[in-house]
Amino acid sequence: MEQIIRVLPDALANQIAAGEVVQRPASVVKELLENSIDAGATEIKLISIQSGKSLIQVIDNGKGMSPIDARLCFERHATSKIKATNDLFNIQTLGFRGEAMASIAAVAQVTLQTKRDEDELGTEIIIEGNEFKGQSAVPMNSGTSISVKNLFFNIPARRNFLKNDSIELQHIIDEFIRVALPNPQIAFQFYHGDRLLYSLPEATLKKRIVQIMGDKVAENIFLVEENTNLIGIHGFVGKPHMAKKKRGDQYLFVNNRFIKDAYLHHAISTAFDGLLPDGTHPSYFLMLTVDPQSIDVNVHPTKTEIKFEHAASLYAILASAVKRGLGQTSVVSQIDFQPSSEFESYIQSVPQQSSVSPPRTSANPDYNPFQNDPSYRYRQEQSAKNWEKLYQVEDIPDEDPIQKALFQAPEKGPKADALAGTNSFFQLHYTYILAQVKSGLLVIDQQAAHERILFESFKGMLHDSGIPRQKCLFPATFEVSKSDALLLEAHINDFIDVGFELEIFGEQSFIVQSVPTLLENHDPIQFFQEFLHLFKEKGAHEVSITTQLAKSMAKSGAVKPGTPLQQEEMSALFDHLFACETPGFSPFGKPTVVTLPLTEIQHKFQP
Ligand SMILES: Nc1ncnc2c1ncn2[C@@H]1O[C@H](COP(=O)(O)OP(=O)(O)OP(=O)(O)O)[C@@H](O)[C@H]1O
Ligand SMILES: [Mg+2]
């Protein structure tokens, strides 16, 4: 009988296998950089020409290889990193398959130079399309240099398949960043042709993020830190306003390995529930450390997928760690409470007076304009803690001209009466509330702040007990499109839970019979429009229905720009805002507060 099954020649088998590991120049970059890291390098240089199609070279100062290992490393399944099957479940290195060098050598012209510290001379090996061309001794520094020339020179179809140079370069940059970010202790240089694209001296993780992402990122990220038996988490997450329309800066590393994991990504996103502008995604740079025995990395040749033994617990720990970090990064931490040295010396230069009287709020403490606002019940103590620090006023001499100008009521003139005795808040264009804080001037966006307050109190109430409702004197009717009608119908019970009594009135019409007390003075129809808008934009799966509802109610219930506020109302809004869990942002990710540091104001007056 004729034999039709044949064992493929080695070279062909290697080429096929190479397809899995080496898909494009960036794959070579990834494999070579990872090998340098596994070799303990502290300095790594990457050079690429023509987006890696002509040349990719990686030079490191790692431990190098002996002449025998240098030859062996091109054999398939030749690795120094694991020895037995059991080791597969305790992987401490980035590589372990012993495939990368063989795969690269199968599809390119490779020159390897390598030397260990203990050897006097290094070894050079030339290998082209898996064909060994020669080995010789070379003088060199300790470490390894690997040049990969003319990738896919022997598979023209693959070479033609590569994308244009700028796309391939972008892939290389992506891989470079995925290796450089989690290894700030290693110095990297990346030349593309003659251009030095990245020069990254040794740094801390935060500095490395800044080196790569740019200076602006420094003030826009917050620390996330957690240590439990199951997992260590260290890293930084972008504040809500740094969220992007496109998924971009999302870096998750497990035991120093870049991974993609939709489940853990979801955990991080959940922590932002109700904070991100619709359609945007959070940025993060998070390093997770887990017991190597509790994960399986051997899922995919590129090793960007991992199976976790304790996935559900990791999810919960990660979500809560990010949430906590986010809570702590409220405005309180954005503001520099310590006066700068410049400010201190300024104070010292002002002649000291014996009677020092810091401005204080003089609103009637029993007066509560939000009396019917159930949110008033919420977290009174937390409020005190949150804003005391913020609102504290340094002992500043009476003569301080800035104090006078900003916060003391004019002695005569039209405003004198309005401000007399209650000179702690100022409403700008009926839109912003100005208040003094230790480090300067605080500007609150009244609408964004009120949205945050309402959102948190609604969410709290939905969670705890339900929202008290009020029968409408004049029930409102409204009509919507057919699809919107179906959507509203599907959620009719959810609306009841939050205090809306909605009745179907014909195929596309509804009557509002009751509204939550908190919204009794607002147009209920606006709420349903808001709800439909958010729901369609965000999609049912992204955010819980309670969050959607709380957002919609907050949006339609919040005080709008152009609404005059009394001192007491501003004061209550201020207190309520800082009683919130996340006072710094509206539920739609808009900042609620900005500060103008005194030093900046002073600076503007410099001649
Ligand atoms: N830059 C380097 N410095 C020192 N040794 C290296 C270097 N690059 C490769 N090696 C050696 O060559 C071996 C083979 O490398 P290769 O990348 O093919 O496999 P691996 O890293 O073990 O596993 P994987 O295929 O998962 O990357 C490594 O195990 C290592 O011993
Ligand atoms: Mg490797």
XYZ file of C-alpha atoms and ligand atoms in Angstrom:
639
model
C 0.000 0.000 0.000
C 1.265 3.461 -0.855
C 2.472 5.511 2.054
C 0.900 8.937 2.123
C 1.916 10.127 5.562
C 5.458 11.475 5.797
C 7.374 13.062 8.572
C 8.102 16.615 7.553
C 11.727 17.604 7.184
C 12.937 19.530 10.267
C 13.306 22.808 8.446
C 9.721 22.746 7.225
C 8.345 21.648 10.590
C 10.239 24.500 12.217
C 8.856 27.001 9.754
C 5.328 25.911 10.516
C 5.884 26.090 14.247
C 7.587 29.448 13.809
C 4.336 30.788 12.431
C 2.832 30.538 15.888
C 5.624 32.339 17.670
C 6.868 34.719 14.987
C 4.026 36.467 13.271
C 5.694 39.780 12.602
C 8.813 41.759 13.569
C 7.202 42.713 16.882
C 7.032 39.033 17.882
C 10.806 38.785 17.484
C 11.257 41.903 19.585
C 9.091 40.442 22.330
C 10.931 37.110 22.399
C 14.403 38.653 22.375
C 13.594 41.224 25.051
C 12.070 38.547 27.240
C 15.162 36.395 26.877
C 17.332 39.330 27.962
C 15.172 39.860 31.026
C 15.323 36.161 31.904
C 19.111 36.400 31.549
C 19.164 38.969 34.358
C 20.187 41.942 32.219
C 20.172 45.404 33.792
C 20.731 47.208 30.499
C 18.992 46.344 27.261
C 19.325 48.018 23.890
C 16.899 47.439 21.033
C 17.711 48.491 17.497
C 15.344 48.138 14.578
C 15.695 49.117 10.939
C 12.783 49.439 8.543
C 10.323 48.534 11.276
C 12.228 45.381 12.009
C 11.883 43.984 8.501
C 15.583 44.522 7.733
C 17.009 44.253 11.218
C 16.084 43.655 14.813
C 18.951 43.610 17.236
C 18.850 43.216 20.992
C 21.979 43.721 23.069
C 21.992 42.948 26.762
C 24.437 42.731 29.654
C 22.861 39.552 31.021
C 24.538 36.343 32.004
C 25.373 35.195 28.454
C 25.794 31.613 27.250
C 28.624 29.136 27.043
C 29.752 28.164 23.504
C 27.813 24.894 23.828
C 24.622 26.576 25.004
C 24.969 29.145 22.255
C 24.733 26.368 19.720
C 21.990 24.541 21.627
C 19.700 27.504 22.051
C 18.641 27.234 18.400
C 17.397 23.680 18.855
C 13.663 23.311 19.246
C 12.610 22.689 22.834
C 16.023 23.654 24.079
C 15.624 25.682 27.225
C 17.528 26.317 30.412
C 14.373 27.449 32.174
C 12.449 24.273 32.931
C 13.579 20.701 33.378
C 10.544 18.585 34.172
C 6.792 18.662 33.608
C 6.245 19.813 37.161
C 8.214 22.970 36.461
C 5.511 23.962 34.009
C 3.334 24.712 36.985
C 5.905 26.814 38.737
C 7.142 29.156 36.068
C 9.342 31.961 37.319
C 10.672 33.149 33.958
C 9.080 34.770 30.937
C 10.241 32.030 28.573
C 9.942 28.298 29.158
C 8.994 26.626 25.888
C 12.441 26.605 24.341
C 10.900 27.538 21.037
C 11.563 31.183 20.351
C 15.176 31.053 19.173
C 14.513 28.027 16.961
C 11.447 29.712 15.490
C 13.280 32.956 14.799
C 16.258 31.187 13.266
C 13.893 29.252 10.992
C 12.645 32.405 9.284
C 15.560 34.885 9.345
C 19.322 35.345 9.127
C 20.532 35.378 12.694
C 23.858 36.320 14.237
C 24.299 35.556 17.911
C 27.206 36.841 19.961
C 27.341 35.892 23.583
C 29.800 35.769 26.459
C 29.581 34.810 30.112
C 31.546 36.713 32.731
C 33.760 33.735 33.412
C 34.760 33.266 29.757
C 37.568 35.218 28.237
C 36.164 35.237 24.738
C 32.649 35.230 23.454
C 31.059 32.997 20.831
C 29.571 34.046 17.533
C 27.113 31.854 15.686
C 25.609 32.535 12.290
C 22.478 30.665 11.314
C 20.195 31.340 8.357
C 16.798 29.746 7.848
C 17.770 27.129 10.406
C 20.920 26.347 8.476
C 24.005 26.498 10.622
C 26.629 28.670 8.887
C 29.444 28.813 11.380
C 30.666 29.364 14.927
C 33.744 31.302 16.004
C 35.278 32.958 19.033
C 34.942 36.750 19.307
C 36.230 39.316 21.773
C 33.291 41.095 23.415
C 31.808 42.341 26.689
C 29.789 39.957 28.810
C 26.209 39.617 27.687
C 24.402 38.716 24.512
C 23.721 40.403 21.200
C 21.317 38.866 18.719
C 20.770 40.323 15.243
C 17.810 39.100 13.271
C 18.108 40.178 9.638
C 15.666 40.007 6.743
C 12.785 38.407 8.552
C 10.836 35.894 6.424
C 13.558 36.081 3.740
C 12.793 32.450 2.943
C 8.989 32.768 3.034
C 8.204 35.583 0.580
C 4.470 35.111 1.078
C 4.835 35.894 4.788
C 7.063 38.853 4.080
C 4.572 40.299 1.622
C 1.868 39.824 4.157
C 3.481 42.252 6.581
C 1.773 45.588 6.986
C 3.299 48.917 6.099
C 6.266 50.163 8.085
C 4.381 52.477 10.399
C 1.972 49.748 11.499
C 4.779 47.250 12.091
C 6.720 49.889 14.015
C 3.676 50.548 16.167
C 3.516 46.834 16.998
C 7.182 46.885 17.946
C 6.654 49.898 20.178
C 3.705 48.130 21.829
C 5.829 45.090 22.620
C 8.715 47.236 23.800
C 6.436 49.078 26.216
C 4.930 45.848 27.504
C 8.387 44.701 28.496
C 9.867 48.024 29.610
C 6.958 49.087 31.821
C 7.008 46.277 34.360
C 10.804 46.307 34.551
C 11.679 49.816 35.722
C 14.793 48.477 37.412
C 16.235 47.793 33.956
C 17.570 50.573 31.715
C 16.306 50.427 28.131
C 17.234 52.153 24.921
C 15.321 51.790 21.704
C 16.739 53.050 18.427
C 14.718 52.957 15.255
C 17.318 53.509 12.565
C 19.340 56.480 13.834
C 16.518 57.791 15.948
C 16.549 57.197 19.652
C 12.858 56.567 20.284
C 13.093 55.702 23.967
C 15.856 56.184 26.488
C 14.697 54.846 29.815
C 17.160 55.002 32.671
C 16.550 52.819 35.717
C 13.535 54.158 37.637
C 10.629 53.422 39.944
C 7.410 52.082 38.460
C 5.741 55.489 38.592
C 8.713 57.151 36.936
C 8.825 54.464 34.279
C 5.163 55.101 33.504
C 5.967 58.794 33.171
C 9.061 58.073 31.038
C 6.880 56.174 28.613
C 3.542 57.961 28.773
C 4.774 61.507 29.250
C 4.957 64.011 32.122
C 1.266 64.786 32.153
C 0.368 61.332 33.324
C 2.060 61.838 36.716
C -0.717 63.920 38.216
C -3.445 61.896 36.564
C -2.810 58.510 38.080
C -3.367 57.156 41.547
C -1.639 54.427 43.487
C -3.238 51.025 43.953
C -1.602 48.788 46.496
C -2.786 45.579 48.128
C -1.148 42.588 49.717
C -3.035 39.448 50.565
C -2.067 35.782 50.727
C -3.445 35.242 47.258
C -2.206 38.283 45.460
C 0.022 41.317 45.659
C -1.112 44.335 43.688
C 1.084 47.302 42.961
C 0.536 49.897 40.332
C -1.255 52.967 39.148
C -4.622 53.654 37.639
C -5.720 56.683 35.631
C -8.179 59.070 37.225
C -11.594 59.020 35.568
C -10.956 62.015 33.322
C -7.965 60.178 31.846
C -10.300 57.531 30.466
C -10.103 57.080 26.725
C -12.625 56.461 23.987
C -10.382 53.791 22.568
C -9.032 51.077 24.789
C -5.449 52.182 24.967
C -3.326 52.415 28.034
C -4.370 49.231 29.736
C -1.466 47.310 31.109
C -1.962 44.339 33.348
C 1.050 42.254 34.321
C 1.007 39.004 36.199
C 4.367 38.040 37.656
C 5.926 40.590 35.310
C 4.252 39.169 32.229
C 1.915 41.318 30.127
C -1.427 39.598 29.871
C -4.834 40.232 28.391
C -7.637 39.169 30.630
C -11.195 40.292 30.040
C -12.285 39.092 33.470
C -9.705 41.061 35.449
C -10.204 44.021 33.128
C -13.845 43.906 34.109
C -12.865 43.929 37.787
C -10.956 47.163 37.251
C -13.769 48.718 35.244
C -16.309 47.840 37.926
C -14.404 49.945 40.390
C -15.170 52.893 38.120
C -18.867 52.130 37.998
C -20.682 55.416 37.751
C -17.536 57.482 37.294
C -16.487 57.234 33.696
C -17.891 59.312 30.904
C -19.978 57.016 28.742
C -18.120 55.066 26.102
C -14.700 55.559 27.700
C -12.325 53.074 29.266
C -10.043 53.384 32.257
C -6.265 53.438 31.902
C -4.212 51.283 34.185
C -0.706 50.037 34.821
C -1.040 47.243 37.337
C 1.414 44.602 38.424
C -0.075 41.539 40.050
C 2.055 39.029 41.874
C 0.627 35.577 42.463
C 2.053 32.217 43.405
C 3.370 30.765 40.105
C 1.890 27.446 41.157
C -1.597 28.921 41.129
C -1.546 29.882 37.455
C -1.143 28.173 34.114
C 0.760 30.234 31.561
C 1.014 27.480 29.003
C -2.264 28.329 27.314
C -1.141 30.082 24.156
C 2.225 30.337 22.330
C 2.392 34.083 22.924
C 1.730 33.521 26.630
C -0.601 36.500 26.923
C -3.340 34.376 28.436
C -3.234 32.897 31.886
C -5.532 30.543 33.733
C -5.954 31.441 37.396
C -6.753 28.991 40.118
C -8.489 31.597 42.293
C -9.929 33.800 39.590
C -13.059 34.867 41.482
C -11.130 35.925 44.592
C -8.575 37.789 42.512
C -11.415 39.602 40.790
C -12.896 40.728 44.092
C -9.581 41.788 45.609
C -8.553 43.696 42.502
C -11.896 45.492 42.196
C -11.857 46.564 45.820
C -8.205 47.661 45.733
C -8.846 49.896 42.734
C -12.004 51.241 44.289
C -10.182 52.101 47.485
C -7.378 53.802 45.577
C -9.948 55.768 43.664
C -11.742 56.817 46.845
C -8.507 57.997 48.376
C -7.636 60.052 45.359
C -10.556 62.386 45.805
C -9.910 66.080 45.590
C -8.468 65.905 49.034
C -5.315 64.338 47.719
C -5.218 66.409 44.568
C -4.825 69.528 46.581
C -1.505 70.293 48.053
C -2.383 71.073 51.621
C 1.075 71.962 52.614
C 1.769 75.506 51.662
C 4.760 75.569 49.375
C 7.975 76.982 50.745
C 7.425 79.971 48.514
C 4.110 80.539 50.222
C 5.608 80.082 53.660
C 8.286 82.642 53.043
C 5.633 84.974 51.739
C 3.679 84.582 54.964
C 6.767 85.145 57.011
C 7.501 88.333 55.172
C 4.143 89.781 56.198
C 4.402 91.602 59.538
C 2.833 89.463 62.258
C -0.167 90.835 64.040
C -1.387 89.794 67.433
C -5.051 89.393 66.544
C -5.417 86.701 64.003
C -8.897 85.796 62.876
C -9.337 83.268 60.170
C -12.506 83.658 58.139
C -15.185 81.249 59.259
C -18.592 80.186 58.081
C -21.306 81.993 59.893
C -24.319 80.287 58.379
C -26.965 79.175 60.816
C -25.937 75.585 61.465
C -29.527 74.507 61.961
C -30.652 75.860 58.657
C -30.828 73.140 56.077
C -32.008 74.000 52.593
C -31.833 70.346 51.669
C -34.154 69.395 54.505
C -36.251 67.201 52.285
C -33.188 65.845 50.669
C -32.659 62.372 52.129
C -29.021 62.561 51.174
C -28.606 64.873 54.127
C -28.741 61.834 56.365
C -25.692 60.471 54.751
C -22.282 60.277 56.270
C -22.271 63.368 58.359
C -19.155 62.236 60.157
C -17.346 61.338 57.016
C -18.145 64.777 55.760
C -16.505 66.339 58.731
C -13.393 64.283 58.221
C -13.226 64.838 54.487
C -13.475 68.526 54.379
C -12.087 69.674 57.662
C -8.654 69.110 56.322
C -9.524 70.823 53.124
C -11.238 73.817 54.523
C -8.827 74.500 57.319
C -7.467 77.956 57.036
C -3.960 78.710 58.047
C -3.499 81.410 60.605
C -2.970 84.285 58.287
C -2.386 87.812 59.485
C -5.211 90.281 59.081
C -3.095 92.373 56.830
C -2.760 89.662 54.256
C -3.945 91.468 51.132
C -4.956 88.297 49.388
C -7.173 87.291 52.271
C -8.771 90.685 52.276
C -9.354 90.837 48.611
C -10.820 87.398 48.325
C -12.839 86.797 51.377
C -13.699 89.851 53.298
C -16.919 91.549 52.491
C -16.468 94.967 51.034
C -17.130 97.564 53.682
C -19.402 99.602 51.457
C -21.105 99.026 48.179
C -23.905 96.851 46.863
C -22.409 93.537 47.857
C -21.712 94.525 51.418
C -25.069 93.427 52.727
C -25.273 90.254 50.767
C -21.908 89.084 51.968
C -21.934 90.538 55.451
C -21.604 87.811 58.008
C -21.743 84.991 55.503
C -18.615 85.612 53.581
C -17.441 82.086 53.051
C -18.736 81.199 49.597
C -19.025 83.168 46.445
C -21.106 82.140 43.451
C -19.562 82.952 40.116
C -21.983 83.446 37.238
C -24.500 81.354 39.146
C -22.470 78.354 37.990
C -19.372 77.936 40.145
C -18.907 78.157 43.870
C -15.691 79.691 45.097
C -14.301 78.899 48.513
C -11.062 79.433 50.321
C -8.893 76.474 51.215
C -5.558 76.258 52.877
C -3.592 76.158 49.669
C -5.583 78.646 47.658
C -8.903 78.937 45.943
C -11.349 76.119 45.412
C -13.743 76.297 42.475
C -16.689 73.930 42.577
C -18.822 73.209 39.544
C -22.242 73.352 41.185
C -23.959 71.048 38.724
C -21.230 68.391 38.662
C -20.976 68.494 42.460
C -24.712 68.163 42.970
C -24.832 65.276 40.490
C -22.213 63.457 42.542
C -24.113 64.072 45.773
C -27.431 62.906 44.365
C -25.865 59.932 42.627
C -24.262 58.593 45.785
C -27.294 59.149 47.927
C -29.577 57.506 45.379
C -27.268 54.571 45.097
C -27.077 54.292 48.865
C -30.820 54.395 49.191
C -31.408 51.931 46.406
C -29.026 49.615 48.105
C -30.410 50.039 51.616
C -34.091 50.604 51.729
C -35.676 52.151 48.696
C -36.625 55.686 47.938
C -39.703 57.363 49.387
C -42.206 58.313 46.718
C -44.678 61.121 46.302
C -47.983 60.888 44.383
C -48.117 63.411 41.557
C -50.872 65.977 41.798
C -50.940 66.182 38.047
C -49.738 62.920 36.551
C -47.582 63.572 33.504
C -48.036 61.636 30.278
C -45.437 61.199 27.598
C -44.904 59.344 24.381
C -41.787 57.588 23.145
C -40.702 55.559 20.133
C -41.711 51.927 19.916
C -38.290 50.589 20.834
C -37.978 53.029 23.728
C -41.407 51.958 24.931
C -40.266 48.345 25.034
C -37.176 49.365 26.963
C -39.173 51.316 29.535
C -41.680 48.486 29.881
C -38.906 46.016 30.530
C -37.723 48.136 33.448
C -41.045 49.168 34.912
C -40.378 47.275 38.162
C -36.953 48.799 38.503
C -38.556 52.226 38.276
C -40.946 51.298 41.061
C -37.971 50.304 43.200
C -36.547 53.776 42.838
C -39.768 55.587 43.538
C -41.304 56.089 40.110
C -44.757 54.743 39.476
C -45.039 54.420 35.744
C -48.149 53.097 34.005
C -48.474 51.973 30.447
C -50.964 54.181 28.657
C -51.377 52.917 25.135
C -48.739 51.298 22.999
C -46.139 54.036 23.141
C -47.383 56.244 25.973
C -46.860 56.244 29.712
C -48.255 58.070 32.733
C -46.098 59.015 35.691
C -48.227 58.565 38.814
C -45.552 58.981 41.508
C -42.016 60.303 41.658
C -39.242 59.881 44.214
C -39.584 62.664 46.783
C -36.161 63.909 45.939
C -37.300 64.719 42.419
C -40.711 66.125 43.237
C -39.823 69.552 41.933
C -38.347 68.255 38.716
C -39.748 67.267 35.406
C -40.190 63.474 35.558
C -40.230 63.201 31.792
C -36.712 64.568 31.694
C -35.661 61.685 33.883
C -37.026 59.051 31.506
C -35.401 60.760 28.552
C -32.120 60.811 30.432
C -32.519 57.164 31.340
C -33.194 56.092 27.755
C -30.282 58.132 26.497
C -27.820 56.667 28.994
C -29.124 53.187 28.600
C -28.750 53.177 24.846
C -25.373 54.816 24.882
C -23.846 52.636 27.539
C -25.581 49.328 26.903
C -27.292 47.191 29.481
C -24.299 44.970 30.152
C -21.846 47.716 31.086
C -23.494 49.171 34.142
C -26.048 47.913 36.611
C -29.589 49.159 36.326
C -29.343 50.824 39.734
C -26.312 52.755 38.604
C -28.112 53.770 35.423
C -31.116 54.929 37.371
C -29.080 56.720 39.982
C -27.174 58.462 37.209
C -30.316 59.478 35.377
C -31.942 60.770 38.535
C -28.793 62.623 39.514
C -28.573 64.207 36.097
C -32.166 65.336 35.978
C -32.305 66.348 39.634
C -29.085 68.313 39.925
C -29.028 72.073 40.155
C -28.286 73.568 36.749
C -25.853 76.319 35.792
C -27.524 79.694 36.036
C -29.333 78.832 39.274
C -28.645 81.359 42.032
C -27.745 79.689 45.331
C -27.960 81.075 48.844
C -24.947 80.991 51.148
C -26.589 78.217 53.123
C -27.258 76.196 50.009
C -23.679 76.537 48.885
C -22.497 75.571 52.328
C -24.744 72.504 52.358
C -23.618 71.525 48.883
C -20.019 71.869 49.986
C -20.581 69.692 53.056
C -22.486 67.070 51.132
C -19.909 66.902 48.398
C -17.079 66.154 50.769
C -19.214 63.558 52.507
C -19.243 61.618 49.256
C -17.158 58.548 48.715
C -15.647 60.017 45.561
C -16.123 63.760 45.813
C -13.725 64.653 43.024
C -15.831 63.643 40.047
C -19.390 63.715 38.865
C -20.953 60.339 38.051
C -20.132 61.169 34.459
C -16.440 61.588 35.148
C -16.394 65.363 35.090
C -14.219 66.978 37.761
C -16.372 68.579 40.437
C -13.645 70.718 41.904
C -10.513 72.467 40.763
C -8.071 74.414 42.877
C -6.108 77.468 42.077
C -3.069 77.334 44.306
C -2.207 80.583 46.005
C 1.261 80.353 44.549
C -0.206 80.305 41.055
C -2.314 83.344 41.786
C 0.697 85.122 43.222
C 2.659 84.144 40.153
C 0.115 85.773 37.874
C 0.649 89.052 39.692
C 4.379 88.990 39.230
C 5.496 91.936 37.147
N 19.793 36.931 25.802
C 20.076 35.734 26.320
N 20.990 35.624 27.310
C 21.287 34.418 27.847
N 20.714 33.264 27.464
C 19.806 33.308 26.484
C 19.446 34.519 25.858
N 18.535 34.244 24.909
C 18.315 32.920 24.944
N 19.078 32.341 25.888
C 19.130 30.899 26.205
O 18.590 30.214 25.136
C 17.536 29.364 25.547
C 16.514 29.280 24.471
O 15.841 30.502 24.293
P 14.365 30.485 23.747
O 13.831 31.849 23.760
O 14.343 29.720 22.491
O 13.607 29.585 24.809
P 13.069 29.973 26.239
O 13.272 31.395 26.532
O 13.657 29.013 27.182
O 11.527 29.652 26.062
P 10.469 30.405 25.111
O 10.435 29.686 23.830
O 9.232 30.252 25.893
O 10.941 31.791 24.965
C 17.029 29.975 26.818
O 16.437 29.008 27.666
C 18.305 30.546 27.420
O 18.985 29.573 28.149
Mg 12.607 32.877 25.250
